[in-house]
Every structure is written in C-alpha cells, then in structure tokens.
Amino acid sequence: MNLILFGPPGAGKGTQALRLKERYGLAHIATGDMLRAAVEAESELGRRAKAIMERGELVPDELMIALIAERIEEPDCRSGFILDGFPRTIAQAEALEELLVRKGLALTAVIALEVPDEVLSARIRRRVEESGGARSDDTPETLRRRIAVYHEQTAPLLDYYRRKGLLYTVDGTRSIDEVERAVAAILEGLRR
Ligand code: AMP
C-alpha cells in the first residue's frame, strides 16, 4: 500500500500516519520531520530550508523532489509507505508520479483529513502552548501563513487526485480514534 495522507497543517496527519505505520507496517515519510532534522544537523538542505520554514513558506520543489526520490529508495519503503506532508504542490505531485512509474509502483489512495481553518488555528495554538514553542515554525504569524499557503498551493491537489479517482476524504475534526477507524475502513474497502 502506498498512501498519501493529505490535509492542512494541524489536521492530524502525523498522528494518523503513526497509527497507519503500526497497523500496516508501512514506512512513514514525513517531509517536515526530515527538514527539521536537516536544520538540526545544519546540512546544506537544512541551511537552505530554515528561513523558509520559519516564514511558513514552501521549500523549493526541486529540493523536496530530490529528498523524496532518495527516501523512496530506502529498503523500508519496499513494503509500502505513507507520505505525510508531500506532495504540497502540483509540480511535486507530477514528479512523484514519474518517480513511482519509473519504479513500477502506483499510489493506492490519497486520504484527505478535512478540518476547517478555525479548528486548525485552535489546535496549533494548543500545540504551541504544550510544546513550549519547541517548533520554531509554530507561531501565530507562521501559522496564518502556513494555512494561506496550504489554500493557495496545496489544496489544488485535492482536485488533481479526485480526477485520478484516488481521493478519499475523512472528517478530521473527530477524535483520533474515530479518524483512525474511518481511515482503516476506507483502506479495508480498497483491499477487498
Ligand atoms: P510540516 O511538518 O509537514 O507541517 O512541515 C513544516 C514545514 O516544512 C512546512 O511549513 C514547509 O516549510 C516545509 N515543508 C514540509 N514538507 C514540504 C513540502 N512537501 N514542500 C515544501 N515545503 C515543505
């Protein structure tokens, strides 16, 4: 199973990805986590990404595509993977498709967690309080920018994947367990 977990910042993609990883033994590919690790390690990628992430903007497509191309070659991806935070632009989605075709792979489904903007803001505000600002891109200004960037550059992917017949939507305002059950029901339906 090769999945994309899709949704705005704060929709719960990371939490659900971990549950899916456990349930189906899939590799969890979280580009935000990979970038934060690169910033931490002060690698070339990290140096280029840091300020962009702090502004809540998107890291350039060519950097992200190179990162994913390399990650998808790792042995843990052979049994399937969950993409969390990628693709975020149409160009990224097109590049992903090319990469997968070249490997003889295909996407199984794109699961979109739907959460209205007001709920996202409240959730991220809570995350900031709870983490004591551990993430330097979890500030009210960055959050507003990240949500705007989502609507401008990432939400068009919903139509892109709907047209391909790959899109499944889940109400992401429900509890973590309820969302997990809804996602699992979709995937069980696909396996039959
Ligand atoms: P996330 O943890 O997925 O919310 O990502 C945190 C930040 O990393 C985003 O606000 C972007 O600046 C950057 N980022 C993560 N994934 C991507 C991507 N696929 N394309 C561009 N930028 C990304």
mmCIF file of C-alpha atoms and ligand atoms in Angstrom:
data_model
loop_
_atom_site.group_PDB
_atom_site.id
_atom_site.type_symbol
_atom_site.label_atom_id
_atom_site.label_comp_id
_atom_site.label_asym_id
_atom_site.label_seq_id
_atom_site.Cartn_x
_atom_site.Cartn_y
_atom_site.Cartn_z
ATOM 1 C CA MET A 1 0.000 0.000 0.000
ATOM 2 C CA ASN A 2 1.381 3.383 -0.988
ATOM 3 C CA LEU A 3 -0.585 6.179 0.623
ATOM 4 C CA ILE A 4 -0.644 9.935 0.802
ATOM 5 C CA LEU A 5 -2.028 11.445 3.992
ATOM 6 C CA PHE A 6 -3.241 14.819 2.916
ATOM 7 C CA GLY A 7 -4.524 17.842 4.796
ATOM 8 C CA PRO A 8 -3.742 21.326 6.089
ATOM 9 C CA PRO A 9 -1.196 21.977 8.877
ATOM 10 C CA GLY A 10 -2.643 20.744 12.155
ATOM 11 C CA ALA A 11 -5.092 18.301 10.532
ATOM 12 C CA GLY A 12 -3.567 15.356 12.383
ATOM 13 C CA LYS A 13 -1.592 13.806 9.523
ATOM 14 C CA GLY A 14 1.399 12.926 11.708
ATOM 15 C CA THR A 15 -0.726 11.273 14.390
ATOM 16 C CA GLN A 16 -2.686 9.209 11.873
ATOM 17 C CA ALA A 17 0.454 8.306 9.940
ATOM 18 C CA LEU A 18 1.947 6.736 13.069
ATOM 19 C CA ARG A 19 -1.213 4.682 13.575
ATOM 20 C CA LEU A 20 -1.145 3.518 9.938
ATOM 21 C CA LYS A 21 2.529 2.678 10.199
ATOM 22 C CA GLU A 22 1.770 0.412 13.187
ATOM 23 C CA ARG A 23 -1.327 -1.152 11.669
ATOM 24 C CA TYR A 24 0.032 -1.932 8.199
ATOM 25 C CA GLY A 25 3.815 -1.934 8.647
ATOM 26 C CA LEU A 26 4.347 0.949 6.245
ATOM 27 C CA ALA A 27 7.295 3.331 6.105
ATOM 28 C CA HIS A 28 6.368 6.802 7.389
ATOM 29 C CA ILE A 29 7.813 9.560 5.235
ATOM 30 C CA ALA A 30 7.240 12.942 6.894
ATOM 31 C CA THR A 31 8.969 15.666 4.903
ATOM 32 C CA GLY A 32 8.532 18.251 7.689
ATOM 33 C CA ASP A 33 10.353 15.924 10.117
ATOM 34 C CA MET A 34 13.082 15.272 7.535
ATOM 35 C CA LEU A 35 13.569 19.000 7.020
ATOM 36 C CA ARG A 36 13.643 19.712 10.766
ATOM 37 C CA ALA A 37 16.325 17.006 11.112
ATOM 38 C CA ALA A 38 18.293 18.651 8.283
ATOM 39 C CA VAL A 39 18.043 22.046 10.022
ATOM 40 C CA GLU A 40 19.176 20.455 13.267
ATOM 41 C CA ALA A 41 22.127 18.767 11.520
ATOM 42 C CA GLU A 42 22.987 22.054 9.777
ATOM 43 C CA SER A 43 23.282 20.232 6.452
ATOM 44 C CA GLU A 44 23.220 22.098 3.139
ATOM 45 C CA LEU A 45 19.499 21.326 2.801
ATOM 46 C CA GLY A 46 18.877 22.462 6.369
ATOM 47 C CA ARG A 47 20.651 25.747 5.776
ATOM 48 C CA ARG A 48 18.526 26.409 2.703
ATOM 49 C CA ALA A 49 15.260 25.357 4.345
ATOM 50 C CA LYS A 50 15.486 27.022 7.772
ATOM 51 C CA ALA A 51 14.381 30.577 6.993
ATOM 52 C CA ILE A 52 11.744 29.403 4.524
ATOM 53 C CA MET A 53 10.193 27.122 7.141
ATOM 54 C CA GLU A 54 10.259 29.862 9.751
ATOM 55 C CA ARG A 55 8.263 32.068 7.387
ATOM 56 C CA GLY A 56 5.732 29.276 6.791
ATOM 57 C CA GLU A 57 6.538 29.168 3.080
ATOM 58 C CA LEU A 58 7.292 26.099 0.984
ATOM 59 C CA VAL A 59 10.795 24.788 0.418
ATOM 60 C CA PRO A 60 11.522 24.769 -3.362
ATOM 61 C CA ASP A 61 10.094 21.851 -5.301
ATOM 62 C CA GLU A 62 13.427 20.657 -6.687
ATOM 63 C CA LEU A 63 14.852 20.230 -3.177
ATOM 64 C CA MET A 64 11.766 18.368 -1.974
ATOM 65 C CA ILE A 65 11.627 16.124 -5.026
ATOM 66 C CA ALA A 66 15.304 15.192 -4.645
ATOM 67 C CA LEU A 67 14.694 14.425 -0.962
ATOM 68 C CA ILE A 68 11.744 12.126 -1.722
ATOM 69 C CA ALA A 69 13.488 10.440 -4.674
ATOM 70 C CA GLU A 70 16.257 9.387 -2.326
ATOM 71 C CA ARG A 71 13.988 8.417 0.575
ATOM 72 C CA ILE A 72 11.748 6.207 -1.544
ATOM 73 C CA GLU A 73 14.766 4.084 -2.497
ATOM 74 C CA GLU A 74 15.324 3.027 1.121
ATOM 75 C CA PRO A 75 14.595 -0.637 1.884
ATOM 76 C CA ASP A 76 11.802 0.110 4.389
ATOM 77 C CA CYS A 77 9.680 1.552 1.560
ATOM 78 C CA ARG A 78 9.511 -1.789 -0.242
ATOM 79 C CA SER A 79 6.575 -2.923 1.881
ATOM 80 C CA GLY A 80 4.704 0.316 1.180
ATOM 81 C CA PHE A 81 4.797 3.838 2.517
ATOM 82 C CA ILE A 82 2.768 6.737 3.853
ATOM 83 C CA LEU A 83 3.654 10.180 2.591
ATOM 84 C CA ASP A 84 2.921 12.813 5.239
ATOM 85 C CA GLY A 85 3.438 16.420 4.080
ATOM 86 C CA PHE A 86 4.350 15.550 0.486
ATOM 87 C CA PRO A 87 3.304 16.420 -2.188
ATOM 88 C CA ARG A 88 2.393 20.022 -1.407
ATOM 89 C CA THR A 89 2.324 21.408 -4.973
ATOM 90 C CA ILE A 90 1.138 20.138 -8.339
ATOM 91 C CA ALA A 91 4.777 20.041 -9.528
ATOM 92 C CA GLN A 92 5.637 17.775 -6.586
ATOM 93 C CA ALA A 93 2.672 15.512 -7.364
ATOM 94 C CA GLU A 94 3.718 15.209 -11.002
ATOM 95 C CA ALA A 95 7.300 14.429 -10.033
ATOM 96 C CA LEU A 96 6.084 11.815 -7.552
ATOM 97 C CA GLU A 97 4.042 10.130 -10.235
ATOM 98 C CA GLU A 98 7.069 9.980 -12.517
ATOM 99 C CA LEU A 99 9.223 8.540 -9.745
ATOM 100 C CA LEU A 100 6.660 5.853 -8.961
ATOM 101 C CA VAL A 101 6.058 4.927 -12.601
ATOM 102 C CA ARG A 102 9.808 4.522 -13.046
ATOM 103 C CA LYS A 103 9.827 2.109 -10.086
ATOM 104 C CA GLY A 104 6.748 0.240 -11.350
ATOM 105 C CA LEU A 105 4.725 1.474 -8.370
ATOM 106 C CA ALA A 106 1.420 3.287 -8.015
ATOM 107 C CA LEU A 107 -0.447 5.179 -5.333
ATOM 108 C CA THR A 108 -3.148 3.174 -3.576
ATOM 109 C CA ALA A 109 -5.086 6.132 -2.168
ATOM 110 C CA VAL A 110 -4.903 9.732 -1.073
ATOM 111 C CA ILE A 111 -6.624 10.176 2.289
ATOM 112 C CA ALA A 112 -7.547 13.798 2.944
ATOM 113 C CA LEU A 113 -8.243 14.869 6.527
ATOM 114 C CA GLU A 114 -10.759 17.714 6.369
ATOM 115 C CA VAL A 115 -10.519 20.310 9.136
ATOM 116 C CA PRO A 116 -11.819 23.904 8.953
ATOM 117 C CA ASP A 117 -9.314 26.757 9.418
ATOM 118 C CA GLU A 118 -10.704 27.869 12.817
ATOM 119 C CA VAL A 119 -10.178 24.396 14.246
ATOM 120 C CA LEU A 120 -6.619 24.274 12.847
ATOM 121 C CA SER A 121 -5.695 27.569 14.463
ATOM 122 C CA ALA A 122 -7.022 26.441 17.820
ATOM 123 C CA ARG A 123 -5.177 23.108 17.584
ATOM 124 C CA ILE A 124 -1.847 24.653 16.654
ATOM 125 C CA ARG A 125 -2.197 27.292 19.354
ATOM 126 C CA ARG A 126 -2.641 24.435 21.832
ATOM 127 C CA ARG A 127 0.373 22.616 20.339
ATOM 128 C CA VAL A 128 2.495 25.750 20.825
ATOM 129 C CA GLU A 129 1.446 26.028 24.468
ATOM 130 C CA GLU A 130 2.023 22.339 25.162
ATOM 131 C CA SER A 131 5.417 22.140 23.448
ATOM 132 C CA GLY A 132 6.635 25.420 24.918
ATOM 133 C CA GLY A 133 7.445 26.615 21.386
ATOM 134 C CA ALA A 134 9.674 23.637 20.534
ATOM 135 C CA ARG A 135 8.917 24.078 16.842
ATOM 136 C CA SER A 136 10.206 27.388 15.570
ATOM 137 C CA ASP A 137 7.511 27.439 12.851
ATOM 138 C CA ASP A 138 4.682 27.111 15.408
ATOM 139 C CA THR A 139 3.968 30.798 15.929
ATOM 140 C CA PRO A 140 0.672 32.611 15.258
ATOM 141 C CA GLU A 141 2.108 34.542 12.263
ATOM 142 C CA THR A 142 3.726 31.495 10.682
ATOM 143 C CA LEU A 143 0.569 29.526 11.277
ATOM 144 C CA ARG A 144 -1.531 32.063 9.398
ATOM 145 C CA ARG A 145 0.954 31.974 6.541
ATOM 146 C CA ARG A 146 1.071 28.154 6.502
ATOM 147 C CA ILE A 147 -2.709 27.936 6.271
ATOM 148 C CA ALA A 148 -2.768 30.539 3.464
ATOM 149 C CA VAL A 149 -0.001 28.672 1.611
ATOM 150 C CA TYR A 150 -1.996 25.469 2.019
ATOM 151 C CA HIS A 151 -5.036 27.036 0.349
ATOM 152 C CA GLU A 152 -3.003 28.671 -2.432
ATOM 153 C CA GLN A 153 -0.568 25.934 -3.363
ATOM 154 C CA THR A 154 -1.584 22.652 -1.780
ATOM 155 C CA ALA A 155 -5.392 22.466 -1.796
ATOM 156 C CA PRO A 156 -5.456 22.327 -5.654
ATOM 157 C CA LEU A 157 -4.093 18.800 -5.233
ATOM 158 C CA LEU A 158 -7.493 17.731 -3.944
ATOM 159 C CA ASP A 159 -8.954 18.154 -7.429
ATOM 160 C CA TYR A 160 -5.857 16.693 -9.018
ATOM 161 C CA TYR A 161 -6.242 13.429 -7.091
ATOM 162 C CA ARG A 162 -10.042 13.450 -7.277
ATOM 163 C CA ARG A 163 -9.772 13.434 -11.055
ATOM 164 C CA LYS A 164 -7.443 10.447 -10.828
ATOM 165 C CA GLY A 165 -10.024 8.610 -8.728
ATOM 166 C CA LEU A 166 -7.603 8.326 -5.805
ATOM 167 C CA LEU A 167 -9.128 10.779 -3.316
ATOM 168 C CA TYR A 168 -10.917 9.719 -0.122
ATOM 169 C CA THR A 169 -11.964 12.268 2.478
ATOM 170 C CA VAL A 170 -12.318 11.875 6.221
ATOM 171 C CA ASP A 171 -13.777 14.309 8.759
ATOM 172 C CA GLY A 172 -10.627 15.266 10.660
ATOM 173 C CA THR A 173 -12.472 17.114 13.431
ATOM 174 C CA ARG A 174 -13.462 13.834 15.084
ATOM 175 C CA SER A 175 -11.397 12.132 17.790
ATOM 176 C CA ILE A 176 -8.067 10.498 16.908
ATOM 177 C CA ASP A 177 -9.585 7.010 17.338
ATOM 178 C CA GLU A 178 -12.630 7.850 15.217
ATOM 179 C CA VAL A 179 -10.466 9.248 12.424
ATOM 180 C CA GLU A 180 -8.255 6.159 12.610
ATOM 181 C CA ARG A 181 -11.311 3.893 12.268
ATOM 182 C CA ALA A 182 -12.626 5.901 9.312
ATOM 183 C CA VAL A 183 -9.255 5.699 7.540
ATOM 184 C CA ALA A 184 -8.964 1.967 8.251
ATOM 185 C CA ALA A 185 -12.479 1.384 6.867
ATOM 186 C CA ILE A 186 -11.516 3.103 3.613
ATOM 187 C CA LEU A 187 -8.355 1.032 3.283
ATOM 188 C CA GLU A 188 -10.136 -2.245 4.130
ATOM 189 C CA GLY A 189 -12.674 -1.407 1.416
ATOM 190 C CA LEU A 190 -9.857 -0.973 -1.083
ATOM 191 C CA ARG A 191 -8.230 -4.273 -0.176
ATOM 192 C CA ARG A 192 -11.404 -6.276 -0.854
HETATM 193 P P1 AMP B 1 5.117 20.045 8.270
HETATM 194 O O1 AMP B 1 5.784 19.485 9.474
HETATM 195 O O2 AMP B 1 4.713 18.982 7.268
HETATM 196 O O3 AMP B 1 3.996 20.987 8.579
HETATM 197 O O4 AMP B 1 6.218 20.913 7.504
HETATM 198 C C1 AMP B 1 6.864 22.008 8.120
HETATM 199 C C2 AMP B 1 7.436 22.935 7.062
HETATM 200 O O5 AMP B 1 8.392 22.235 6.267
HETATM 201 C C3 AMP B 1 6.428 23.487 6.066
HETATM 202 O O6 AMP B 1 5.760 24.622 6.579
HETATM 203 C C4 AMP B 1 7.326 23.822 4.880
HETATM 204 O O7 AMP B 1 8.066 24.995 5.101
HETATM 205 C C5 AMP B 1 8.313 22.672 4.908
HETATM 206 N N1 AMP B 1 7.833 21.512 4.088
HETATM 207 C C6 AMP B 1 7.469 20.276 4.522
HETATM 208 N N2 AMP B 1 7.092 19.482 3.503
HETATM 209 C C7 AMP B 1 7.208 20.239 2.386
HETATM 210 C C8 AMP B 1 6.949 20.010 1.013
HETATM 211 N N3 AMP B 1 6.474 18.835 0.576
HETATM 212 N N4 AMP B 1 7.183 21.040 0.146
HETATM 213 C C9 AMP B 1 7.664 22.222 0.562
HETATM 214 N N5 AMP B 1 7.916 22.516 1.848
HETATM 215 C C10 AMP B 1 7.692 21.534 2.761
#
